[in-house]
């Protein structure tokens, strides 16, 4: 056995021990190489420490065969996609690995080529994955709606409450019978009494029973103190109203 053959055999034993199931001998007819010598394939994936990239999505088959004077001359090399690598990417990878082999003449270099292939896969496909992640993050940012409403101050809240109470009083007046608004004060019901009596649904309509005299209208009135909202509830209502108004304005602007 020549020194070249002995050195080649030692390298094959070391590769098998290090790479285990990722290293196997294949028939020269399926190697794509123009040789009848022994041929081997190594399964290469991106760098293992690239946690953000699922290496199982990309797999490269690095095929090599020792020449007679290897390592003083480069090995025969070929690459094939086992998963997820396009033809043009394979061509670029092969060219870079052949250049690396030329730079490492005189020493066993197959494991060095495997390491380089891992790095090249990480650079190429890890970069594509990162670009997709950045685009997804940008899309998520665009979906976030940031409200730009008027800031709430004591003055703006008090002004809103005054308007709200005026509108509420007007709505109450619309529900009450006309007679309730003009009745003497001593005959008026409180607003709560009027609602609990069930007369609110009638909206002031008189009830007439057959064979009986017309009943005297009961005069009713609202007691604003009974219906006054708690200030904290009104503040929550106000803030919700302002938020809805701001969101509506943003949608119209978009």
XYZ file of C-alpha atoms in Angstrom:
254
model
C 0.000 0.000 0.000
C 1.427 3.363 -1.033
C 1.679 6.275 1.313
C -1.186 7.976 -0.528
C -3.446 4.943 -0.170
C -2.565 4.572 3.500
C -3.315 8.215 4.214
C -6.604 8.001 2.341
C -7.652 4.918 4.288
C -6.899 6.628 7.589
C -9.014 9.626 6.565
C -11.968 7.379 5.656
C -11.818 5.680 9.061
C -11.754 9.053 10.813
C -14.709 10.378 8.780
C -16.759 7.272 9.535
C -16.047 7.607 13.258
C -16.949 11.320 13.345
C -19.921 11.445 10.959
C -21.360 7.970 11.630
C -24.744 7.612 9.844
C -24.142 10.748 7.748
C -21.234 8.999 6.027
C -21.681 6.094 3.625
C -20.080 4.461 0.591
C -22.082 4.601 -2.645
C -21.671 2.955 -6.054
C -19.591 4.937 -8.507
C -22.465 4.753 -11.009
C -24.695 6.894 -8.797
C -22.005 9.346 -7.737
C -22.062 11.504 -10.847
C -18.267 11.302 -10.944
C -16.215 10.023 -13.838
C -14.355 7.348 -11.921
C -14.418 3.685 -11.021
C -12.724 4.261 -7.654
C -14.584 4.035 -4.349
C -17.078 6.861 -3.880
C -18.631 8.226 -0.681
C -21.487 10.525 0.237
C -21.733 12.766 3.296
C -25.053 14.296 4.376
C -24.509 17.972 5.167
C -26.965 20.309 6.896
C -26.574 23.935 8.050
C -24.595 24.690 11.192
C -26.045 22.880 14.211
C -25.828 25.995 16.379
C -28.189 27.925 14.077
C -31.157 27.633 16.415
C -33.413 29.829 14.299
C -33.160 27.585 11.254
C -34.664 24.133 10.903
C -31.815 22.239 9.295
C -34.093 19.352 8.265
C -35.571 21.620 5.584
C -32.228 21.696 3.725
C -29.877 18.756 3.143
C -26.891 18.510 0.854
C -25.224 15.348 -0.370
C -21.445 15.956 -0.634
C -19.958 13.227 -2.840
C -16.236 12.639 -3.169
C -13.695 10.143 -4.407
C -9.990 10.104 -3.703
C -7.676 10.503 -6.666
C -4.450 8.524 -6.962
C -2.255 11.293 -5.520
C -4.724 12.776 -3.019
C -4.126 14.882 -0.896
C -1.431 16.374 -3.109
C -4.157 16.819 -5.687
C -7.817 17.671 -5.015
C -10.443 14.928 -4.684
C -13.193 14.480 -7.223
C -16.237 16.359 -5.926
C -19.934 16.463 -6.664
C -22.973 17.820 -4.804
C -26.638 16.895 -4.946
C -29.749 18.204 -3.242
C -31.227 15.769 -0.775
C -33.810 18.352 0.276
C -34.663 21.958 -0.539
C -31.658 23.141 -2.609
C -32.069 24.568 -6.113
C -29.817 23.735 -9.070
C -28.219 27.177 -9.197
C -27.399 27.004 -5.471
C -25.794 23.592 -6.042
C -23.600 24.999 -8.796
C -22.382 27.839 -6.559
C -21.712 25.457 -3.658
C -19.704 23.099 -5.879
C -17.551 25.916 -7.239
C -16.763 27.209 -3.747
C -15.901 23.755 -2.437
C -13.602 23.043 -5.385
C -11.828 26.327 -4.751
C -11.448 25.434 -1.071
C -9.992 22.043 -2.011
C -7.372 23.720 -4.181
C -6.358 25.888 -1.232
C -5.861 22.893 1.081
C -3.603 20.666 -1.034
C -1.091 18.582 0.887
C -3.395 17.744 3.808
C -6.481 15.599 4.393
C -9.281 18.033 3.585
C -12.627 16.210 3.360
C -13.775 17.164 6.852
C -12.682 20.745 6.172
C -14.887 20.727 3.077
C -17.803 19.403 5.135
C -17.397 22.261 7.617
C -17.252 24.803 4.797
C -20.383 23.310 3.223
C -22.236 23.674 6.535
C -21.240 27.331 6.751
C -22.244 27.995 3.146
C -25.658 26.435 3.708
C -26.161 28.508 6.845
C -25.223 31.716 5.049
C -27.434 31.022 2.060
C -30.547 29.502 3.583
C -30.275 30.995 7.060
C -30.207 34.462 5.437
C -33.356 33.644 3.453
C -35.067 32.487 6.644
C -34.061 35.660 8.503
C -35.389 37.797 5.636
C -38.746 36.044 5.858
C -38.814 36.603 9.631
C -38.084 40.321 9.195
C -40.841 40.637 6.600
C -43.280 38.861 8.919
C -42.357 41.175 11.811
C -42.845 44.244 9.612
C -46.264 42.962 8.554
C -47.235 42.490 12.195
C -46.153 46.051 13.014
C -48.336 47.385 10.196
C -51.329 45.558 11.654
C -50.931 47.267 15.031
C -53.213 50.302 15.333
C -51.849 53.011 17.616
C -54.615 55.325 18.870
C -54.018 59.040 18.395
C -57.024 60.523 20.217
C -57.264 63.720 22.205
C -55.633 63.318 25.648
C -58.105 63.184 28.568
C -57.881 66.045 31.054
C -60.114 67.153 33.929
C -61.413 70.019 31.811
C -62.327 67.875 28.792
C -64.004 65.286 30.994
C -66.099 67.875 32.847
C -67.159 69.441 29.547
C -68.151 66.031 28.208
C -70.053 65.162 31.409
C -72.070 68.381 31.220
C -73.050 67.575 27.636
C -73.798 63.951 28.520
C -76.064 64.917 31.420
C -77.936 67.393 29.224
C -78.536 64.733 26.575
C -79.611 62.241 29.258
C -82.121 64.725 30.718
C -83.553 65.315 27.249
C -84.028 61.592 26.692
C -85.775 61.274 30.053
C -88.133 64.099 29.172
C -89.078 62.373 25.903
C -90.137 59.244 27.829
C -92.379 61.094 30.330
C -96.065 61.932 29.703
C -96.756 65.617 29.147
C -98.973 65.751 32.213
C -96.074 64.635 34.358
C -94.059 67.644 33.341
C -96.833 70.132 34.238
C -98.208 68.525 37.418
C -97.876 70.240 40.829
C -94.776 69.261 42.683
C -96.604 67.594 45.583
C -98.289 65.092 43.204
C -95.179 64.089 41.296
C -93.648 60.626 41.455
C -89.924 60.252 41.522
C -88.311 58.909 38.357
C -87.577 55.616 40.085
C -91.193 55.252 41.262
C -92.463 55.987 37.776
C -90.262 53.326 36.161
C -90.978 50.710 38.832
C -94.744 51.246 38.510
C -94.587 50.119 34.863
C -95.907 53.389 33.514
C -92.749 54.053 31.544
C -93.807 51.524 28.920
C -97.081 53.316 28.433
C -95.247 56.632 27.821
C -98.034 58.571 29.458
C -100.995 56.803 27.816
C -104.141 56.832 30.037
C -105.664 53.481 31.000
C -109.468 53.349 30.772
C -111.486 50.586 32.448
C -115.004 49.711 31.128
C -117.893 50.891 33.329
C -115.696 53.067 35.512
C -115.060 56.730 35.687
C -111.947 58.156 34.200
C -109.153 57.799 36.680
C -107.246 60.791 37.760
C -103.923 61.025 36.083
C -101.086 60.511 38.419
C -98.548 63.226 37.997
C -95.016 61.936 37.854
C -91.603 63.458 37.792
C -87.993 62.413 37.596
C -85.713 62.951 40.511
C -82.342 63.609 38.923
C -80.566 62.665 42.126
C -81.919 59.106 41.808
C -80.561 58.760 38.277
C -77.241 60.484 38.663
C -74.468 58.215 37.464
C -71.454 57.471 39.541
C -68.514 59.593 38.356
C -66.257 56.571 37.931
C -68.823 54.842 35.671
C -69.195 58.027 33.631
C -65.427 58.305 33.269
C -65.241 54.717 31.971
C -68.048 55.463 29.506
C -66.282 58.627 28.403
C -62.949 56.906 27.865
C -64.642 54.105 25.892
C -66.414 56.683 23.742
C -63.151 58.539 23.066
C -61.379 55.269 22.165
C -64.139 54.282 19.722
C -64.026 57.734 18.150
C -60.237 57.567 17.729
C -60.379 54.087 16.146
C -63.077 55.243 13.734
C -60.971 58.246 12.715
C -57.937 56.031 12.105
C -59.933 53.668 9.895
C -61.253 56.572 7.846
C -57.740 57.972 7.466
C -56.463 54.614 6.190
